[in-house]
GROMACS .gro file of C-alpha atoms in nm:
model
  267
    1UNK     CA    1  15.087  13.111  17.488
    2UNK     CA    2  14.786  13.128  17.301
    3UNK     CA    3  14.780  12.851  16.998
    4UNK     CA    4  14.596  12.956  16.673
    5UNK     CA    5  14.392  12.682  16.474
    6UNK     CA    6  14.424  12.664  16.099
    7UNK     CA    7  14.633  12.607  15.801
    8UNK     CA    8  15.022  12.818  15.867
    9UNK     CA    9  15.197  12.947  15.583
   10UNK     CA   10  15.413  12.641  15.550
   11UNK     CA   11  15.139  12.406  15.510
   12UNK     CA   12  14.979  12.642  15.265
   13UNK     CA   13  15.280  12.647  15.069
   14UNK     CA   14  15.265  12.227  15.074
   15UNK     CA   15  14.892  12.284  14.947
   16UNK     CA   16  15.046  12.455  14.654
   17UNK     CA   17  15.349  12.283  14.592
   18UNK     CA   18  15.183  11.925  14.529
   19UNK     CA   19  14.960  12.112  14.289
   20UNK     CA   20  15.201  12.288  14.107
   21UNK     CA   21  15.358  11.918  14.066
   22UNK     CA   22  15.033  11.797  13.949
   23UNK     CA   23  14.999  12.062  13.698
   24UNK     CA   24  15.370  12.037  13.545
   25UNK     CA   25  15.302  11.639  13.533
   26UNK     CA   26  15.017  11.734  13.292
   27UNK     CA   27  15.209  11.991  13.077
   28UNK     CA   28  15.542  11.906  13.116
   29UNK     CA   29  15.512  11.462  13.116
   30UNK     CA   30  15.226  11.413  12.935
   31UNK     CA   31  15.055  11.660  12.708
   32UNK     CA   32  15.344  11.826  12.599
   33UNK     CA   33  15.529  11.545  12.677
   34UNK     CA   34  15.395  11.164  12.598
   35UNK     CA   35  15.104  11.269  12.403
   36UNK     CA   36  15.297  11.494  12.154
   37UNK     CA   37  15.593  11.285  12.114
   38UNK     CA   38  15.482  10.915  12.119
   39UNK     CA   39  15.353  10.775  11.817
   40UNK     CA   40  15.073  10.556  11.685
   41UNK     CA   41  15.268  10.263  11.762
   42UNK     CA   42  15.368  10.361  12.113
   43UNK     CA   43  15.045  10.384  12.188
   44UNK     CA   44  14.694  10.252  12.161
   45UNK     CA   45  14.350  10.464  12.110
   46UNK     CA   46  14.266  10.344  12.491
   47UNK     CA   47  14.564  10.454  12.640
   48UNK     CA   48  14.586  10.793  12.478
   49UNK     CA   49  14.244  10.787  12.599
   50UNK     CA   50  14.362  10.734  12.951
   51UNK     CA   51  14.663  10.983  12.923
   52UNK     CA   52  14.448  11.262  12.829
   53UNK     CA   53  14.207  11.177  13.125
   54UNK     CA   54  14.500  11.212  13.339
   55UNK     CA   55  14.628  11.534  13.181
   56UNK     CA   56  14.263  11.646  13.238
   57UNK     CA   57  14.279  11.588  13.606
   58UNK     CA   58  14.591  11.645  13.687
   59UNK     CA   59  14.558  11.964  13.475
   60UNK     CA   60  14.253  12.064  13.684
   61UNK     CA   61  14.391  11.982  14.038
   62UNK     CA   62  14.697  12.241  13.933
   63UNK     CA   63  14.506  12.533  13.942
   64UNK     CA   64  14.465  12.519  14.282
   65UNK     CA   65  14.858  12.590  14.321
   66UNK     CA   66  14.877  12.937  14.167
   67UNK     CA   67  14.609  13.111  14.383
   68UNK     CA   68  14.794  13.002  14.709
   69UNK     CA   69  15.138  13.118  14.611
   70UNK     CA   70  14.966  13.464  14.538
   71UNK     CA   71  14.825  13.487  14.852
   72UNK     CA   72  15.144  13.417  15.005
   73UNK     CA   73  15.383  13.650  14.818
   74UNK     CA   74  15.157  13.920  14.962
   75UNK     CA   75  15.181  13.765  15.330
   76UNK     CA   76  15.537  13.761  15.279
   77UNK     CA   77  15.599  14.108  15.169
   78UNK     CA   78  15.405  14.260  15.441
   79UNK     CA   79  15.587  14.032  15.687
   80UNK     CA   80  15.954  14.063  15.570
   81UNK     CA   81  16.213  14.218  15.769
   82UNK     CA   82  16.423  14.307  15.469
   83UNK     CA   83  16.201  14.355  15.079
   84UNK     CA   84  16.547  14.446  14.909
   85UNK     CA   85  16.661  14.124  14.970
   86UNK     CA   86  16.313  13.946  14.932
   87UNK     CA   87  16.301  14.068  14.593
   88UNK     CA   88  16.691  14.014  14.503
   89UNK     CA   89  16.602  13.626  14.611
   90UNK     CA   90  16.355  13.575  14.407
   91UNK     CA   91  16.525  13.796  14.067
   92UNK     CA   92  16.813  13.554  14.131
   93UNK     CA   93  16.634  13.240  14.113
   94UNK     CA   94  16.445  13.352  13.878
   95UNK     CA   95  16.721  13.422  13.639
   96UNK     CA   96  16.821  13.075  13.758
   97UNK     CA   97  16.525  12.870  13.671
   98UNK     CA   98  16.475  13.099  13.358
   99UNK     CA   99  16.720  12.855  13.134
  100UNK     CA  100  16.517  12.536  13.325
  101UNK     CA  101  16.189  12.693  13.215
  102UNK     CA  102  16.250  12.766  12.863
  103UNK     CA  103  16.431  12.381  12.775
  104UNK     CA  104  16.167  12.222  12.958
  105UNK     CA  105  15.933  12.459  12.807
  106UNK     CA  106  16.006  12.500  12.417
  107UNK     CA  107  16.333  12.255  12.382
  108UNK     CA  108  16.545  12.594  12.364
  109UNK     CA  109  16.793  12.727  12.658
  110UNK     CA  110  16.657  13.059  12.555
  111UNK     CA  111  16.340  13.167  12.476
  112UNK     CA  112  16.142  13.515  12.476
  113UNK     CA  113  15.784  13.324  12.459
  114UNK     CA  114  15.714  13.305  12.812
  115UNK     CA  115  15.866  13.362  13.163
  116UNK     CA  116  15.857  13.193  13.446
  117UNK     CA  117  15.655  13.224  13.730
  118UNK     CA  118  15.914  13.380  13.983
  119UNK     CA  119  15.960  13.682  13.763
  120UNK     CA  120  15.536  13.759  13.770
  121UNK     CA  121  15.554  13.707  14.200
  122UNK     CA  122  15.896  13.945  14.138
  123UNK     CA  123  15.735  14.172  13.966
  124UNK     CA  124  15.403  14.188  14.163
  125UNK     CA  125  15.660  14.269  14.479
  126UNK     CA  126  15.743  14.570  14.286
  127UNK     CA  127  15.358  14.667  14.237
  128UNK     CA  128  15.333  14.654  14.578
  129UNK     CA  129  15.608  14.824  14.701
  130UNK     CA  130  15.466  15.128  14.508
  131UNK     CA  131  15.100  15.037  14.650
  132UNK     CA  132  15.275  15.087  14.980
  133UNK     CA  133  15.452  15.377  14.873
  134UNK     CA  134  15.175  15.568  14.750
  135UNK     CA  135  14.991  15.522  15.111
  136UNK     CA  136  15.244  15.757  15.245
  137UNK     CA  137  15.168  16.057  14.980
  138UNK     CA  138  14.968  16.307  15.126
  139UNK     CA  139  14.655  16.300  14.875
  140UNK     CA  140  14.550  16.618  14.673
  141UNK     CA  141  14.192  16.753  14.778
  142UNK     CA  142  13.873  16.552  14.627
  143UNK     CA  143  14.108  16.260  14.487
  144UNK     CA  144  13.990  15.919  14.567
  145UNK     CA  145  14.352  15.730  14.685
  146UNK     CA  146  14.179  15.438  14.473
  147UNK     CA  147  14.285  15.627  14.147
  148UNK     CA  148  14.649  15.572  14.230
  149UNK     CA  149  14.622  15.226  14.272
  150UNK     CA  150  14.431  15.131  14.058
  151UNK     CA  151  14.613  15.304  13.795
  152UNK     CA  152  14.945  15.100  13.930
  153UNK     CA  153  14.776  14.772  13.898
  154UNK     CA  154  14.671  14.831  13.549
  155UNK     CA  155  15.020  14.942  13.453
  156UNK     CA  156  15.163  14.671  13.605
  157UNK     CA  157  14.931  14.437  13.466
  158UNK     CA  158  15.014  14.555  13.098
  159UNK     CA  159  15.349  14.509  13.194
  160UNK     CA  160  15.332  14.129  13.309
  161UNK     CA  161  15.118  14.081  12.933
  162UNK     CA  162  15.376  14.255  12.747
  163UNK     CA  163  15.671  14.056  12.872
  164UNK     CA  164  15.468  13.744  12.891
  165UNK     CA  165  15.541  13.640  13.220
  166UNK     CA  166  15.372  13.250  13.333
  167UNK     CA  167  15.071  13.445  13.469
  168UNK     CA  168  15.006  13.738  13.356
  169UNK     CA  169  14.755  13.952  13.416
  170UNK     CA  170  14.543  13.745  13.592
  171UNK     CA  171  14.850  13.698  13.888
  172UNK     CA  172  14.899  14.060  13.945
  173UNK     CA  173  14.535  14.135  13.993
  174UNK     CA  174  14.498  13.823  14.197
  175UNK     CA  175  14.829  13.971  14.379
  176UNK     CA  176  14.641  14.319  14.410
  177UNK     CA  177  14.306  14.168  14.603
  178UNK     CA  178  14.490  13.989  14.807
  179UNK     CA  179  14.662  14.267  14.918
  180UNK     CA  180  14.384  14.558  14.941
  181UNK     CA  181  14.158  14.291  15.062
  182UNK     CA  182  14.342  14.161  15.346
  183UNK     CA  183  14.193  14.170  15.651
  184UNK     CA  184  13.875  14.179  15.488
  185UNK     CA  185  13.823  13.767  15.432
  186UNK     CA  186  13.438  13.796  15.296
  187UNK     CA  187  13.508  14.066  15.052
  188UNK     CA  188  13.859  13.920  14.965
  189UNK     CA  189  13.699  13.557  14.888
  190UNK     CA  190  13.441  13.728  14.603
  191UNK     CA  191  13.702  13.963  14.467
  192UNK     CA  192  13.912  13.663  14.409
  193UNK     CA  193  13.649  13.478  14.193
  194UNK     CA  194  13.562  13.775  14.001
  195UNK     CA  195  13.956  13.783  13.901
  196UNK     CA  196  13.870  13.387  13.866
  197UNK     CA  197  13.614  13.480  13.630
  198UNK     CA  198  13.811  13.753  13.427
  199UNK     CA  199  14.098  13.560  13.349
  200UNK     CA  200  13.842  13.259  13.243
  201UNK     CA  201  13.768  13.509  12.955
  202UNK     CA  202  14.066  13.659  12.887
  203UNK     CA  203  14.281  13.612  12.589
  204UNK     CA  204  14.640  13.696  12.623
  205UNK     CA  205  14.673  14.053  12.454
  206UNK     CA  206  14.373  13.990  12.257
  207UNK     CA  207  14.078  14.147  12.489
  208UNK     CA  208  13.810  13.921  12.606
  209UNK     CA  209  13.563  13.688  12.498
  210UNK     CA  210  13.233  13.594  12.736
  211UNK     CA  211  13.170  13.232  12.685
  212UNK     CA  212  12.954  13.053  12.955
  213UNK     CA  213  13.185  12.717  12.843
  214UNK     CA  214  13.502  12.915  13.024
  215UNK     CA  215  13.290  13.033  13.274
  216UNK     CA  216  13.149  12.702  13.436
  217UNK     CA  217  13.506  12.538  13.342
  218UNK     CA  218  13.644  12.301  13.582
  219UNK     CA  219  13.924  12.460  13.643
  220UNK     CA  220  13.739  12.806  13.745
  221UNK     CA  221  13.583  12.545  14.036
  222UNK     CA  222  13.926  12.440  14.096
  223UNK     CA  223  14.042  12.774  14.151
  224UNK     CA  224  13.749  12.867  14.343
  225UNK     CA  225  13.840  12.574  14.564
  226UNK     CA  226  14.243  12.691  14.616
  227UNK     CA  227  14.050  12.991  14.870
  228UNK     CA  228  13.936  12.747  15.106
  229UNK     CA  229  14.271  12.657  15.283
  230UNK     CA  230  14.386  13.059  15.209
  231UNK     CA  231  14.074  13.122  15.401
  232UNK     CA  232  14.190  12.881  15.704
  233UNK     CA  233  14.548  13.072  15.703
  234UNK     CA  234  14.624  13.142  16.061
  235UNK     CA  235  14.931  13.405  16.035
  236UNK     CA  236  15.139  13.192  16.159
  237UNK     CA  237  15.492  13.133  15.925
  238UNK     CA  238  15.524  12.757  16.030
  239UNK     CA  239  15.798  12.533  15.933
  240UNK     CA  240  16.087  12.750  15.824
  241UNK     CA  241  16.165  12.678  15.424
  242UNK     CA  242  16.411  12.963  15.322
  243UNK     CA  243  16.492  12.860  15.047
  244UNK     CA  244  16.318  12.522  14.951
  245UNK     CA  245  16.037  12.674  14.703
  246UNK     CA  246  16.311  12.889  14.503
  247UNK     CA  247  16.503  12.520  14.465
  248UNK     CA  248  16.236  12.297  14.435
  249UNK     CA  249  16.105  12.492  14.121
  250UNK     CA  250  16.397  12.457  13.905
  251UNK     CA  251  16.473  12.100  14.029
  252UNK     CA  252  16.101  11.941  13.989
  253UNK     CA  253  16.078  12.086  13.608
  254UNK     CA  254  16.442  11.898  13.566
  255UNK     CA  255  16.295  11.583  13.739
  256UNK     CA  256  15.959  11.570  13.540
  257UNK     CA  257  16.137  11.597  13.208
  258UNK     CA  258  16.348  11.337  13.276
  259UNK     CA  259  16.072  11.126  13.347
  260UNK     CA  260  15.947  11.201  13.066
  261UNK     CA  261  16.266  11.125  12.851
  262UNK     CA  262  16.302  10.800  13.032
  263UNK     CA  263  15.954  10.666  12.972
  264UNK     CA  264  15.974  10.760  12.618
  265UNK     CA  265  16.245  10.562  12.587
  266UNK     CA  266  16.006  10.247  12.752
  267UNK     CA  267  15.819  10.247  12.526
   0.00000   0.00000   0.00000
């Protein structure tokens, strides 16, 4: 049996998972955590300082997460046996997390400000479905098949804005190049950083602004950096997780904010 070098889908999905830690430690324990809560007495210039260094990095180092667990909610809808029940995973656990989300998120059990992430990849599943769909059509004479889709992946990119899902537009176009892009690596890899750039100068349902300071932002390189290991992907699935990812989310959110209660409380 032949064995394929590279990165399989389970160690991608490790890739992302410590990143989307990293990234929740900076929103979720310190900036909107520490740093907003503690007061002057609690703590000095140098350690705010410090904290916000952290949140910078930590910040930074998250970005890589997202990319990956694009990349892989195509992978895994063109490799399921069964979408319908793909897609009624992730609406349940996503209806799940959604109270999670929102008290870790705004200190409310219910909020309308902004979804979480499992309802963008559920959503994107849905865009695709129709991508896949509209493959099968038999095309009218002189009409480029790129029309269709591209007129789904704006549609469903207003649609992730308007219910402001936890990433937006920039996830379902990322979503979309991953998928028309897939066995092409070279064009897939620049695609992915023009999305990069887009999003770097988008504001959410306010158009965009060019500004070279968004542009050459760390956490464009960062994101840039999450296609390196999606570029060593070897199609294998790896270490069977069925259900880990749709647990851990809910669960680490929990965790962090307790943390954060508890060193409040230190201090």
């Amino acid at each position: 049996m032949e064995k394929r070098t590279g990165l399989t889908g389970s160690t991608l999905k490790i890739i992302a998972l410590i990143s989307m830690v990293l990234d929740h430690i900076s929103r979720i324990v310190l900036t909107n955590g520490i740093m907003m809560r503690a007061t002057y007495g609690q703590i000095s210039n140098s350690q705010w300082s410090t904290l916000e260094t952290v949140a910078d990095v930590t910040s930074t180092l998250g970005r890589i997460a997202f990319p990956i667990f694009c990349f892989l909610i195509v992978e895994g809808f063109v490799h399921t046996h069964n979408l319908f029940k793909y897609m009624l995973t992730m609406l349940g656990f996503a209806l799940l997390s959604e109270g999670v989300y929102d008290y870790v998120c705004s200190g409310s059990i219910f909020s309308i400000e902004q979804q979480n992430v499992m309802f963008e990849f559920l959503l994107a599943l849905v865009m695709l479905f129709l991508l896949r769909q509209l493959q099968k059509i038999p095309k009218l004479p002189k009409v480029p098949e790129i029309i269709g889709d591209l007129l789904v992946v704006f549609l469903f990119s207003v649609l992730s804005e308007q219910f402001y899902l936890d990433g937006g537009m920039y996830g379902i176009l990322l979503i979309a190049v991953f998928y028309f892009f897939r066995s092409y690596k070279k064009t897939r890899f620049v695609a992915a950083i023009l999305v990069f750039l887009i999003s770097a100068c988008h504001i959410v349902l306010g158009g965009f602004v060019f500004n070279w300071d968004n542009i050459l932002d760390l956490t464009v390189a960062a994101e840039i950096v999450s296609l390196i290991p999606i570029s060593f992907y070897n199609g294998k699935r790896g270490l069977r997780q069925k259900y880990f990812f749709y647990v851990f989310y809910p669960l680490h959110l929990l965790l962090l904010y307790g943390c954060m209660l508890l060193i409040m409380r230190m201090l």
